[in-house]
Amino acid sequence: MRIKEDMRVSKFISLVLRHKPEEIGLTLDEYGCVNVSDLIKGINKRGYKVTIEDIERIVMEDDKQRYSFNEDKTKIKANQGHSIKVNLELKPIEPPRVLYHGTATRFRDSICKEGIRKQNRQYVHLSKDIETATKVGKRHGELVIFKINSHQMYQDGFKFYLSENKVWLTDYVPIKYLNIEI
Ligand code: HQG
């Protein structure tokens, strides 16, 4: 049962740390962090009974390493996926020659016309391999995968960032760098 409960708590933590800290009366600091003790109090006001050990386990065992603590584990943040503007202190770096973006077939035509937009999030999220892009895309429905000529984008001056949990981020992917892979 613990795994199921951890997943529910983790989803709620994602919501708070990426999109709606106000749900439990919190605000993120400039770097996207909140105090762990405030987070626990807020979560528990919503009917959960979590302890610091639960939070540590959820952070450590997260399949995508979505969260990280500061050094003394008094603060916590999400590593990517924000819709709120935060400073993740990411430095632009050279991407691999190609990256992938998994999404749903219902978005295909629009992406082919407009390119990949960040929509509600702070960045466009890109994957290093087809396997990861498949998982991301299937969340939205019937899968389509775009292959991105990230090498050429980089040559042309577009900036890329790698989040702490190894998700590639950029601001926008114009159509000329896109091909349909699957
Ligand atoms: C689509 C998850 C129409 C885009 C994942 C995507 C990732 C367009 C959707 C992270 C479009 C936005 C982010 C256009 C983009 N026309 N649709 N021009 N441009 N789109 O969830 O990349 O599991 O905000 O293709 O693993 O799916 O939550 O982005 O389908 O790392 O931790 O607009 O979130 O992480 O959807 O996922 P999302 P995403 P977690």
CSV table of C-alpha atoms and ligand atoms in Angstrom, one decimal:
chain,number,residue,atom,x,y,z
A,1,MET,CA,0.0,0.0,0.0
A,2,ARG,CA,2.9,2.3,0.7
A,3,ILE,CA,3.8,2.5,-2.9
A,4,LYS,CA,0.3,3.6,-3.9
A,5,GLU,CA,0.2,6.2,-1.1
A,6,ASP,CA,3.7,7.4,-2.0
A,7,MET,CA,2.6,8.0,-5.6
A,8,ARG,CA,-0.4,10.0,-4.5
A,9,VAL,CA,1.7,12.2,-2.2
A,10,SER,CA,4.4,12.5,-5.0
A,11,LYS,CA,1.7,13.7,-7.5
A,12,PHE,CA,0.6,16.3,-5.0
A,13,ILE,CA,4.2,17.4,-4.3
A,14,SER,CA,4.6,17.8,-8.1
A,15,LEU,CA,1.5,20.0,-8.2
A,16,VAL,CA,2.7,22.2,-5.3
A,17,LEU,CA,6.4,22.5,-6.4
A,18,ARG,CA,5.8,23.0,-10.1
A,19,HIS,CA,2.4,24.7,-10.5
A,20,LYS,CA,0.3,25.6,-7.5
A,21,PRO,CA,2.2,26.2,-4.2
A,22,GLU,CA,-0.8,28.3,-3.2
A,23,GLU,CA,-2.8,25.2,-2.9
A,24,ILE,CA,-1.3,24.7,0.5
A,25,GLY,CA,-0.5,28.4,1.2
A,26,LEU,CA,3.1,28.3,0.1
A,27,THR,CA,5.2,30.4,-2.3
A,28,LEU,CA,8.3,29.1,-4.1
A,29,ASP,CA,11.5,31.1,-3.5
A,30,GLU,CA,13.4,32.4,-6.5
A,31,TYR,CA,15.0,29.0,-7.1
A,32,GLY,CA,11.8,27.1,-6.8
A,33,CYS,CA,12.4,25.9,-3.2
A,34,VAL,CA,10.1,25.6,-0.2
A,35,ASN,CA,11.0,24.6,3.4
A,36,VAL,CA,10.5,20.9,3.8
A,37,SER,CA,8.8,21.5,7.2
A,38,ASP,CA,6.3,23.9,5.6
A,39,LEU,CA,5.7,21.4,2.8
A,40,ILE,CA,5.0,18.6,5.3
A,41,LYS,CA,2.6,20.8,7.3
A,42,GLY,CA,0.8,21.8,4.2
A,43,ILE,CA,0.5,18.3,2.8
A,44,ASN,CA,-0.8,17.0,6.2
A,45,LYS,CA,-3.4,19.7,6.3
A,46,ARG,CA,-4.9,18.1,3.2
A,47,GLY,CA,-5.5,14.8,5.1
A,48,TYR,CA,-2.2,13.0,4.6
A,49,LYS,CA,0.1,11.9,7.4
A,50,VAL,CA,3.6,12.2,6.0
A,51,THR,CA,6.8,12.4,7.9
A,52,ILE,CA,10.3,13.6,6.9
A,53,GLU,CA,11.2,10.0,6.3
A,54,ASP,CA,8.3,9.6,3.9
A,55,ILE,CA,9.5,12.7,1.9
A,56,GLU,CA,13.1,11.4,1.9
A,57,ARG,CA,11.9,8.0,0.6
A,58,ILE,CA,9.7,9.6,-2.1
A,59,VAL,CA,12.6,11.9,-3.3
A,60,MET,CA,15.1,9.0,-3.3
A,61,GLU,CA,12.9,6.4,-5.0
A,62,ASP,CA,11.3,8.7,-7.6
A,63,ASP,CA,11.6,7.0,-11.0
A,64,LYS,CA,12.5,10.2,-12.7
A,65,GLN,CA,14.3,11.9,-9.8
A,66,ARG,CA,11.8,14.7,-10.0
A,67,TYR,CA,12.9,16.5,-6.8
A,68,SER,CA,16.0,17.5,-5.0
A,69,PHE,CA,16.9,18.7,-1.5
A,70,ASN,CA,19.4,21.3,-0.6
A,71,GLU,CA,22.5,20.1,1.3
A,72,ASP,CA,21.1,20.0,4.8
A,73,LYS,CA,17.7,18.7,3.5
A,74,THR,CA,15.8,21.7,4.9
A,75,LYS,CA,14.6,22.8,1.4
A,76,ILE,CA,13.2,20.9,-1.6
A,77,LYS,CA,12.4,21.8,-5.2
A,78,ALA,CA,11.2,20.1,-8.4
A,79,ASN,CA,14.0,19.6,-10.9
A,80,GLN,CA,11.9,20.5,-14.0
A,81,GLY,CA,8.4,20.8,-15.3
A,82,HIS,CA,7.5,24.1,-13.8
A,83,SER,CA,4.7,26.4,-15.0
A,84,ILE,CA,5.8,29.0,-12.5
A,85,LYS,CA,8.9,31.0,-13.4
A,86,VAL,CA,11.8,29.8,-11.3
A,87,ASN,CA,15.6,30.1,-11.6
A,88,LEU,CA,16.9,26.6,-11.8
A,89,GLU,CA,20.5,27.9,-12.2
A,90,LEU,CA,21.0,25.9,-15.4
A,91,LYS,CA,23.9,26.8,-17.7
A,92,PRO,CA,23.4,26.5,-21.5
A,93,ILE,CA,25.3,23.4,-22.8
A,94,GLU,CA,25.8,21.6,-26.1
A,95,PRO,CA,23.0,19.0,-26.7
A,96,PRO,CA,23.5,15.6,-28.3
A,97,ARG,CA,23.2,15.7,-32.1
A,98,VAL,CA,19.5,14.6,-31.9
A,99,LEU,CA,16.8,14.8,-29.3
A,100,TYR,CA,13.3,13.5,-29.3
A,101,HIS,CA,9.9,14.8,-28.3
A,102,GLY,CA,7.1,12.3,-27.6
A,103,THR,CA,3.5,13.6,-27.9
A,104,ALA,CA,0.1,12.7,-29.0
A,105,THR,CA,-1.0,12.3,-32.7
A,106,ARG,CA,-3.8,14.9,-32.1
A,107,PHE,CA,-1.0,17.6,-31.7
A,108,ARG,CA,0.9,16.5,-34.8
A,109,ASP,CA,-0.6,18.8,-37.3
A,110,SER,CA,-0.4,21.8,-35.1
A,111,ILE,CA,3.2,21.1,-34.2
A,112,CYS,CA,4.0,20.6,-37.9
A,113,LYS,CA,2.6,24.2,-38.5
A,114,GLU,CA,3.9,26.0,-35.4
A,115,GLY,CA,6.9,24.0,-34.1
A,116,ILE,CA,7.1,22.8,-30.5
A,117,ARG,CA,5.9,25.4,-28.0
A,118,LYS,CA,6.4,25.3,-24.2
A,119,GLN,CA,2.7,25.7,-23.7
A,120,ASN,CA,2.1,26.2,-19.9
A,121,ARG,CA,5.6,25.1,-18.8
A,122,GLN,CA,8.8,27.1,-18.4
A,123,TYR,CA,10.6,25.2,-21.2
A,124,VAL,CA,9.9,22.7,-24.0
A,125,HIS,CA,10.9,19.2,-22.6
A,126,LEU,CA,13.0,17.0,-24.8
A,127,SER,CA,14.2,13.4,-24.3
A,128,LYS,CA,17.6,11.9,-25.1
A,129,ASP,CA,16.2,8.7,-26.5
A,130,ILE,CA,13.1,7.2,-28.1
A,131,GLU,CA,12.3,5.1,-25.1
A,132,THR,CA,12.0,8.1,-22.8
A,133,ALA,CA,10.1,10.1,-25.4
A,134,THR,CA,7.7,7.1,-25.8
A,135,LYS,CA,6.8,7.3,-22.0
A,136,VAL,CA,6.4,11.1,-22.1
A,137,GLY,CA,4.2,11.0,-25.3
A,138,LYS,CA,2.0,8.1,-24.2
A,139,ARG,CA,0.8,10.3,-21.2
A,140,HIS,CA,-1.1,12.4,-23.8
A,141,GLY,CA,-2.6,9.6,-26.0
A,142,GLU,CA,-1.8,7.9,-29.2
A,143,LEU,CA,2.0,8.3,-29.7
A,144,VAL,CA,3.9,10.3,-32.2
A,145,ILE,CA,7.6,11.0,-31.8
A,146,PHE,CA,9.4,14.0,-33.3
A,147,LYS,CA,13.2,13.8,-33.9
A,148,ILE,CA,14.9,17.1,-33.4
A,149,ASN,CA,18.0,18.3,-35.2
A,150,SER,CA,19.4,19.7,-32.0
A,151,HIS,CA,22.9,19.9,-33.4
A,152,GLN,CA,21.8,22.3,-36.1
A,153,MET,CA,19.7,24.3,-33.6
A,154,TYR,CA,22.7,24.6,-31.4
A,155,GLN,CA,24.9,25.7,-34.3
A,156,ASP,CA,22.2,28.3,-35.1
A,157,GLY,CA,22.4,29.8,-31.6
A,158,PHE,CA,19.5,28.1,-29.8
A,159,LYS,CA,20.2,27.5,-26.1
A,160,PHE,CA,19.8,24.1,-24.5
A,161,TYR,CA,19.8,23.2,-20.8
A,162,LEU,CA,20.0,19.8,-19.0
A,163,SER,CA,18.0,19.6,-15.8
A,164,GLU,CA,19.4,17.9,-12.7
A,165,ASN,CA,17.4,14.8,-13.6
A,166,LYS,CA,18.6,14.8,-17.2
A,167,VAL,CA,15.7,16.2,-19.1
A,168,TRP,CA,16.8,18.4,-22.0
A,169,LEU,CA,15.1,21.8,-22.0
A,170,THR,CA,14.9,24.6,-24.6
A,171,ASP,CA,12.6,27.5,-25.3
A,172,TYR,CA,11.1,26.6,-28.6
A,173,VAL,CA,11.7,24.2,-31.5
A,174,PRO,CA,10.9,25.7,-35.0
A,175,ILE,CA,9.6,23.4,-37.6
A,176,LYS,CA,12.7,23.4,-39.8
A,177,TYR,CA,14.5,21.3,-37.1
A,178,LEU,CA,11.7,18.7,-36.8
A,179,ASN,CA,11.1,15.3,-38.4
A,180,ILE,CA,8.5,12.7,-37.6
A,181,GLU,CA,10.3,9.6,-36.3
A,182,ILE,CA,7.4,7.4,-35.5
B,1,HQG,C1,2.3,19.8,-26.9
B,1,HQG,C2,6.5,15.2,-17.6
B,1,HQG,C3,0.0,21.6,-30.2
B,1,HQG,C4,3.5,19.0,-26.5
B,1,HQG,C5,7.3,14.6,-18.8
B,1,HQG,C6,3.0,18.3,-25.3
B,1,HQG,C7,8.2,15.8,-19.2
B,1,HQG,C8,1.8,21.3,-28.8
B,1,HQG,C9,2.0,19.3,-24.7
B,1,HQG,C10,7.5,17.0,-18.7
B,1,HQG,C11,2.5,22.3,-29.6
B,1,HQG,C12,2.4,20.0,-23.5
B,1,HQG,C13,6.9,17.7,-19.8
B,1,HQG,C14,1.9,23.0,-30.6
B,1,HQG,C15,3.8,21.6,-28.0
B,1,HQG,N1,0.6,22.6,-30.9
B,1,HQG,N2,0.5,21.0,-29.2
B,1,HQG,N3,2.5,23.9,-31.4
B,1,HQG,N4,3.7,22.5,-29.0
B,1,HQG,N5,2.6,20.9,-27.9
B,1,HQG,O1,2.9,18.0,-20.3
B,1,HQG,O2,6.7,17.6,-22.9
B,1,HQG,O3,6.1,12.9,-15.5
B,1,HQG,O4,3.4,20.4,-20.7
B,1,HQG,O5,3.8,18.1,-27.6
B,1,HQG,O6,8.0,13.5,-18.5
B,1,HQG,O7,4.6,16.2,-22.5
B,1,HQG,O8,5.1,15.1,-15.0
B,1,HQG,O9,4.8,18.7,-21.8
B,1,HQG,O10,2.3,17.1,-25.6
B,1,HQG,O11,9.5,15.7,-18.6
B,1,HQG,O12,7.3,14.5,-14.1
B,1,HQG,O13,1.8,20.3,-25.7
B,1,HQG,O14,6.4,16.5,-17.8
B,1,HQG,O15,7.2,14.9,-16.4
B,1,HQG,O16,2.4,19.0,-22.5
B,1,HQG,O17,6.0,16.9,-20.6
B,1,HQG,P1,3.4,19.0,-21.2
B,1,HQG,P2,5.5,17.3,-22.0
B,1,HQG,P3,6.4,14.3,-15.2
